[in-house]
PDB file of C-alpha atoms in Angstrom:
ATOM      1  CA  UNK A  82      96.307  62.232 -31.790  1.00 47.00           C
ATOM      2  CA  UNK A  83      92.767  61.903 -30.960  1.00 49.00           C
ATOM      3  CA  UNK A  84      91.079  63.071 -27.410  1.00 48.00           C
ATOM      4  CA  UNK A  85      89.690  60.682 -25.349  1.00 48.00           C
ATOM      5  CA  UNK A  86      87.089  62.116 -23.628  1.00 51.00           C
ATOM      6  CA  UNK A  87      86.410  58.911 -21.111  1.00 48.00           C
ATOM      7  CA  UNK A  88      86.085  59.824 -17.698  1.00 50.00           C
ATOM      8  CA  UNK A  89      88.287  56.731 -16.741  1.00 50.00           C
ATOM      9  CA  UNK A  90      91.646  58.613 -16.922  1.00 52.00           C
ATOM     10  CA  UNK A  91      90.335  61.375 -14.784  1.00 53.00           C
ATOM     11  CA  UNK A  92      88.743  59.010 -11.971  1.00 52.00           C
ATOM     12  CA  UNK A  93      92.247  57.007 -12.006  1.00 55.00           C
ATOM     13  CA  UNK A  94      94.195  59.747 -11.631  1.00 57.00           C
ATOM     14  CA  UNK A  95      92.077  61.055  -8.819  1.00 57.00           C
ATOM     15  CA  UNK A  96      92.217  57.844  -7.563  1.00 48.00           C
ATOM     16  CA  UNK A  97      96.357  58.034  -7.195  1.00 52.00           C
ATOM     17  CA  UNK A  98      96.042  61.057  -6.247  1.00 51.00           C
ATOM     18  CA  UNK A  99      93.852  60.575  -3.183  1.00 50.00           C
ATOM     19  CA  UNK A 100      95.860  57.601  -2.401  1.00 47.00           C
ATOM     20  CA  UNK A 101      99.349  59.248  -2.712  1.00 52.00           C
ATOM     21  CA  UNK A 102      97.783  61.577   0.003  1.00 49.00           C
ATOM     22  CA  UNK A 103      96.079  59.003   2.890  1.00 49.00           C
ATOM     23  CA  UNK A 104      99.566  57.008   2.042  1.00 47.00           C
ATOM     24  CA  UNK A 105     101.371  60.246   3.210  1.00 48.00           C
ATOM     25  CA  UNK A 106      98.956  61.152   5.941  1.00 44.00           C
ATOM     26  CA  UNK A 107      99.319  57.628   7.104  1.00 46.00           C
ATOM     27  CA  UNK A 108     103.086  57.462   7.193  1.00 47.00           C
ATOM     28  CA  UNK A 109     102.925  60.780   9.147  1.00 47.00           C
ATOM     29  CA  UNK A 110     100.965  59.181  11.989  1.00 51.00           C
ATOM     30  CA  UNK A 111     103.507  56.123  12.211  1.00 87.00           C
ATOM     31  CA  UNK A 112     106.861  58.317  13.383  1.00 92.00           C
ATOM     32  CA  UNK A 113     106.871  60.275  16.532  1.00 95.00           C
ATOM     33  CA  UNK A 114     109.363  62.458  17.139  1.00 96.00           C
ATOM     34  CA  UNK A 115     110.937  62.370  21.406  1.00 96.00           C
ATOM     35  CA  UNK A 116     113.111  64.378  23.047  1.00 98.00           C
ATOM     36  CA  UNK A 117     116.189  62.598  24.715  1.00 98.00           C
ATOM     37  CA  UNK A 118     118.989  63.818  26.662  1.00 97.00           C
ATOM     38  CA  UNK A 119     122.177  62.143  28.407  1.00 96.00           C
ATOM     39  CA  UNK A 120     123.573  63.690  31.335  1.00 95.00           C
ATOM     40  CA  UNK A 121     127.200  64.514  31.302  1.00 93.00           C
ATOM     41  CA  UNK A 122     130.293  65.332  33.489  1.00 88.00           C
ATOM     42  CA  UNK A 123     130.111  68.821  32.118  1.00 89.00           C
ATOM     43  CA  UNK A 124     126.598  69.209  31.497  1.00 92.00           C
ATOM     44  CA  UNK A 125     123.551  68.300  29.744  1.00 96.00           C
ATOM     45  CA  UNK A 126     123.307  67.104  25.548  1.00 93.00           C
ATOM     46  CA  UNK A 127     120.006  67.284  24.016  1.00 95.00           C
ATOM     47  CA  UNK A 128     118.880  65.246  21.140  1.00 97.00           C
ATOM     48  CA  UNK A 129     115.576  64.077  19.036  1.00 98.00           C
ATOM     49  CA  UNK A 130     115.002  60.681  19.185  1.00 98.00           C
ATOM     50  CA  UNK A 131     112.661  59.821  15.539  1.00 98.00           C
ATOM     51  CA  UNK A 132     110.908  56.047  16.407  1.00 98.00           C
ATOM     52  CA  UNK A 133     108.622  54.279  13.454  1.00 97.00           C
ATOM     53  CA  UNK A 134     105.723  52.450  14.166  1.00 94.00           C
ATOM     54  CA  UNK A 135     106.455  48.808  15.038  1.00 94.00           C
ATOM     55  CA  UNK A 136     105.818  45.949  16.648  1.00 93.00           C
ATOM     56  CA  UNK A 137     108.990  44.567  16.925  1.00 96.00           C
ATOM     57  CA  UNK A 138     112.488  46.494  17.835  1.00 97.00           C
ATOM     58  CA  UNK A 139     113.947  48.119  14.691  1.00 97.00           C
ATOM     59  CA  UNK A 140     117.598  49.244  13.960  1.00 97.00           C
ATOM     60  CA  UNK A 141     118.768  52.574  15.625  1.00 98.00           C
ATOM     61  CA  UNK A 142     121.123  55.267  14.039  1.00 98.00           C
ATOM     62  CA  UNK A 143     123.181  57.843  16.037  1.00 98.00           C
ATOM     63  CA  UNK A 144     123.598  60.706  13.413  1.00 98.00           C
ATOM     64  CA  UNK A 145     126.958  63.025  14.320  1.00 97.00           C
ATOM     65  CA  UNK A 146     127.004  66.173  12.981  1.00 94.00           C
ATOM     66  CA  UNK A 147     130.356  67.951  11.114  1.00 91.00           C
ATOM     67  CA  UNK A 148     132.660  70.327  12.515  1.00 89.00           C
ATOM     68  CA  UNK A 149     132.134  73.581  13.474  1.00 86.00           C
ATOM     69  CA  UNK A 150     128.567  74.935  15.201  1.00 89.00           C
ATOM     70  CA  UNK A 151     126.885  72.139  13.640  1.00 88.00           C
ATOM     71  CA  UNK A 152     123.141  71.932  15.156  1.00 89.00           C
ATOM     72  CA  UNK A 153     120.951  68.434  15.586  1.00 93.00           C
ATOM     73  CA  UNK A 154     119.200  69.476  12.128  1.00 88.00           C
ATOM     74  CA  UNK A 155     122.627  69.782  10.274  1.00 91.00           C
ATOM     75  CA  UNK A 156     122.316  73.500  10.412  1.00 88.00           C
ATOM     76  CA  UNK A 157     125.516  75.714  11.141  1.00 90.00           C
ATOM     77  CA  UNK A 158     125.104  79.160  11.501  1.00 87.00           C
ATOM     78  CA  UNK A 159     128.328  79.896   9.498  1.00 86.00           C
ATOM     79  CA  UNK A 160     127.497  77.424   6.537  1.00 78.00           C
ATOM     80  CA  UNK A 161     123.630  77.725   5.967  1.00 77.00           C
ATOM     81  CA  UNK A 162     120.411  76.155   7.071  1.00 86.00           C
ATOM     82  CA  UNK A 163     119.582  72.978   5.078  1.00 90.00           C
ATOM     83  CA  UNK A 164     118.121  70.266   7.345  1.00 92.00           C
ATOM     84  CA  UNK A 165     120.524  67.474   5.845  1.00 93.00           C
ATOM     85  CA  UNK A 166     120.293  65.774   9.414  1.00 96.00           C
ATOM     86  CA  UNK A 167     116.932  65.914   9.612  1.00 96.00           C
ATOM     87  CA  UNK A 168     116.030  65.143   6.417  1.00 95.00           C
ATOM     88  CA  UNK A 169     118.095  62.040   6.487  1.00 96.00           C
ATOM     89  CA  UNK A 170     116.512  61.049   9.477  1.00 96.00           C
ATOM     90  CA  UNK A 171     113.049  61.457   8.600  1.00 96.00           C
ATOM     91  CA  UNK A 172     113.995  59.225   5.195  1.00 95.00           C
ATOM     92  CA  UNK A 173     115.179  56.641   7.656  1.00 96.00           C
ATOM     93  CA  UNK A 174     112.456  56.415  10.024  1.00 96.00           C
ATOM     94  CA  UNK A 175     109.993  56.080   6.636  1.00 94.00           C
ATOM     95  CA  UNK A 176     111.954  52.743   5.804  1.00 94.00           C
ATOM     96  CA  UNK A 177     111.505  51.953   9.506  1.00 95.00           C
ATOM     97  CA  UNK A 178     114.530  52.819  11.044  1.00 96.00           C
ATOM     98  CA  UNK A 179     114.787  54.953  14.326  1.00 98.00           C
ATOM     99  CA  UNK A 180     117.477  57.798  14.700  1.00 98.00           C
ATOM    100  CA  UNK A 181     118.871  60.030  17.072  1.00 98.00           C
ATOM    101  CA  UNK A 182     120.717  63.336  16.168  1.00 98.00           C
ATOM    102  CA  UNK A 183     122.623  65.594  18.855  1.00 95.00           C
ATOM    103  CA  UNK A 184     123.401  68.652  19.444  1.00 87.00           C
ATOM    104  CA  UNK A 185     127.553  68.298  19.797  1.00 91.00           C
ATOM    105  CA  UNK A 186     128.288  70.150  23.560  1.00 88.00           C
ATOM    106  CA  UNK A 187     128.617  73.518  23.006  1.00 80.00           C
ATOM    107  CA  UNK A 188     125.984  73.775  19.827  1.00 87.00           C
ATOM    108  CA  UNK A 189     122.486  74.633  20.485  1.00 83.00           C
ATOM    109  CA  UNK A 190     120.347  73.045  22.902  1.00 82.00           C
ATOM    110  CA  UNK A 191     123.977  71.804  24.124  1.00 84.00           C
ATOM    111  CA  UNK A 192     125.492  74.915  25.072  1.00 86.00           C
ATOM    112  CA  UNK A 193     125.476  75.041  28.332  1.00 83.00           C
ATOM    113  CA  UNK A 194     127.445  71.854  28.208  1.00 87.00           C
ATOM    114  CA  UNK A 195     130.723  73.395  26.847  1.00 84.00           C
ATOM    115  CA  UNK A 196     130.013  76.704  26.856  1.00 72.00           C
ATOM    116  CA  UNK A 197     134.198  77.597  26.750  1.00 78.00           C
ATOM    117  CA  UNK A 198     135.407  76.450  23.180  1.00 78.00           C
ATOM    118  CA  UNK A 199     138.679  75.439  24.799  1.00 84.00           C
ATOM    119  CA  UNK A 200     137.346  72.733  26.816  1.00 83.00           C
ATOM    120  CA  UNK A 201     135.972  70.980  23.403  1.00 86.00           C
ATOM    121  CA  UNK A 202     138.010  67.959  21.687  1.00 91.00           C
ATOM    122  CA  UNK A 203     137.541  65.107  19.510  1.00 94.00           C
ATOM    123  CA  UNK A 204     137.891  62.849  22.711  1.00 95.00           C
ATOM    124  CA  UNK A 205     135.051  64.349  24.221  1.00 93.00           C
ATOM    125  CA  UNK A 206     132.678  63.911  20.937  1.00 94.00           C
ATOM    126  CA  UNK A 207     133.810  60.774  21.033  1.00 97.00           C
ATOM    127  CA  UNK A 208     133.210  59.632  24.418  1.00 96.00           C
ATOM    128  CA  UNK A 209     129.619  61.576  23.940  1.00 96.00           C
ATOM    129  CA  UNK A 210     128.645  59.871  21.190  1.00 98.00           C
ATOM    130  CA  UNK A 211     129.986  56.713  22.878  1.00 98.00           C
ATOM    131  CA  UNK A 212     127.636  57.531  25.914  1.00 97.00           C
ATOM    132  CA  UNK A 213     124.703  58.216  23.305  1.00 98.00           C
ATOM    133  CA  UNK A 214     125.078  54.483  21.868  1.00 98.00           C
ATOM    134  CA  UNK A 215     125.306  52.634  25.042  1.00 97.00           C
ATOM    135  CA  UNK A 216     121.907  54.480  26.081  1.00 97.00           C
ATOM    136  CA  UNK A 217     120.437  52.949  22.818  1.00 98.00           C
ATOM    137  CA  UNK A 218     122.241  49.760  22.920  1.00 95.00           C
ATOM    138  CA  UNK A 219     120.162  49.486  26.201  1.00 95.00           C
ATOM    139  CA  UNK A 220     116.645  50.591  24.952  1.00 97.00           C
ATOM    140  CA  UNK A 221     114.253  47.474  24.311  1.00 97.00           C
ATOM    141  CA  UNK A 222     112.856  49.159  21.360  1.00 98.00           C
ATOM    142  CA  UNK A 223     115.721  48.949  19.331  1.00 98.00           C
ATOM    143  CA  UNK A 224     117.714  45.727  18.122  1.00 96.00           C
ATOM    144  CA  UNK A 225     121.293  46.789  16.817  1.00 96.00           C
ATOM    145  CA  UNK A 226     122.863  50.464  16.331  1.00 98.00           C
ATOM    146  CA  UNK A 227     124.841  51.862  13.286  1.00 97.00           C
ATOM    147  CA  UNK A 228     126.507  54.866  13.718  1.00 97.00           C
ATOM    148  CA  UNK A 229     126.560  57.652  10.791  1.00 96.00           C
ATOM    149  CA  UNK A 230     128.617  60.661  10.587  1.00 95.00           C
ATOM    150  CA  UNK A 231     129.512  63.949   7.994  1.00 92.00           C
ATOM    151  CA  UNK A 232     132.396  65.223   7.863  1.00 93.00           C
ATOM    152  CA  UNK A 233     134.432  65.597  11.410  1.00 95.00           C
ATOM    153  CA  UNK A 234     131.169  63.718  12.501  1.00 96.00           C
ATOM    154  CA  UNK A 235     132.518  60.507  10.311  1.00 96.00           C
ATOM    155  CA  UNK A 236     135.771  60.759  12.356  1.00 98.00           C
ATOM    156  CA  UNK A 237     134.083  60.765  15.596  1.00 97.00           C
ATOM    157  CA  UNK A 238     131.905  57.429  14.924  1.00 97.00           C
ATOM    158  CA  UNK A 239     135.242  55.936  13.492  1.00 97.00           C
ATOM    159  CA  UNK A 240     136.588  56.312  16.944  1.00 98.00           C
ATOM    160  CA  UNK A 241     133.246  56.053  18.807  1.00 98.00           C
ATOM    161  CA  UNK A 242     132.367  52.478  17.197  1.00 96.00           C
ATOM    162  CA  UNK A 243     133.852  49.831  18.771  1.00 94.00           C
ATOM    163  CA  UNK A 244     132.741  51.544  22.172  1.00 93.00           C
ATOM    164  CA  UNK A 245     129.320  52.235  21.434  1.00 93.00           C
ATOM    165  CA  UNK A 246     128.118  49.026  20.264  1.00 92.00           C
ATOM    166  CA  UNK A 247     128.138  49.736  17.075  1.00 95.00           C
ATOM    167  CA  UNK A 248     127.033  46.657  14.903  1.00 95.00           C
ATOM    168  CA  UNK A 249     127.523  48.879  11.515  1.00 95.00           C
ATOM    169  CA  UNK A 250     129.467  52.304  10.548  1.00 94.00           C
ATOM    170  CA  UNK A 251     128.796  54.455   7.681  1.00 95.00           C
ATOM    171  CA  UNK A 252     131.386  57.815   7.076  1.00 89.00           C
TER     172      UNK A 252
END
């Protein structure tokens, strides 16, 4: 096969190259990242709120973590530290679609919430994340809320959808 030698290929692929890199700076400067809490009967919940760039209001997803110790992030101390939450959200917000992930009451940033294990149920993650849609249903910068949970998180938005606002459920 013969060797071409034509400094076309080379300038092309520098060309991608350079553009796969001010495409991903770019996209990095259109997201921010807020912290958002809701106030509680028991305590404080702490979240990240991840917003696009846009103009106009963009769909909103509440992300509910599993069972167990489950962090914002999708990280359990028992089970590992993979981002899956995180991850997922920053994949949404590049095909312009906010999110918010939680820490469940008693997990993280939550703790002081339910800091007695006893005093959590699947009522209460229900009515939270119930409390967390109605404060998005209400924010201008957002036009209709789906609701996505793993695991015992998919159980909770089951039961959290119709009072939320939920316009869309995924489980």
């Amino acid at each position: 096969m013969p060797v071409c030698h034509h400094p076309a290929p080379i300038m092309l692929r520098t060309l991608l190259l350079s553009l796969a890199l001010i495409t991903g700076l770019a996209q990095a400067n259109t997201t921010r990242q807020l912290p958002i809490s809701l106030d509680t009967d028991q305590g404080t919940l702490y979240g990240s709120l991840l917003v696009p760039q846009s103009d106009e209001p963009v769909p909103v997803v509440l992300l509910i973590a599993g069972s167990g110790p489950t962090d914002r992030d999708g990280n359990n101390p028992e089970g590992g530290h993979n981002d899956a939450l995180k991850k997922l959200a920053q994949l949404l917000a590049r095909h312009g679609i906010a999110s918010l992930r939680y820490d469940k009451r008693g997990v993280a940033a939550s703790r002081a919430a339910t800091p007695d294990e006893r005093d959590l149920s699947i009522e209460r993650y229900v009515a939270d994340a119930e409390a967390w849609g109605r404060l998005l249903e209400g924010d201008p910068r957002f036009d209709r809320l789906i609701l996505i949970g793993h695991s015992e998180g998919a159980l909770i938005a089951s039961l959290a959808a119709a009072g939320s606002g939920a316009e869309a459920l995924v489980s």
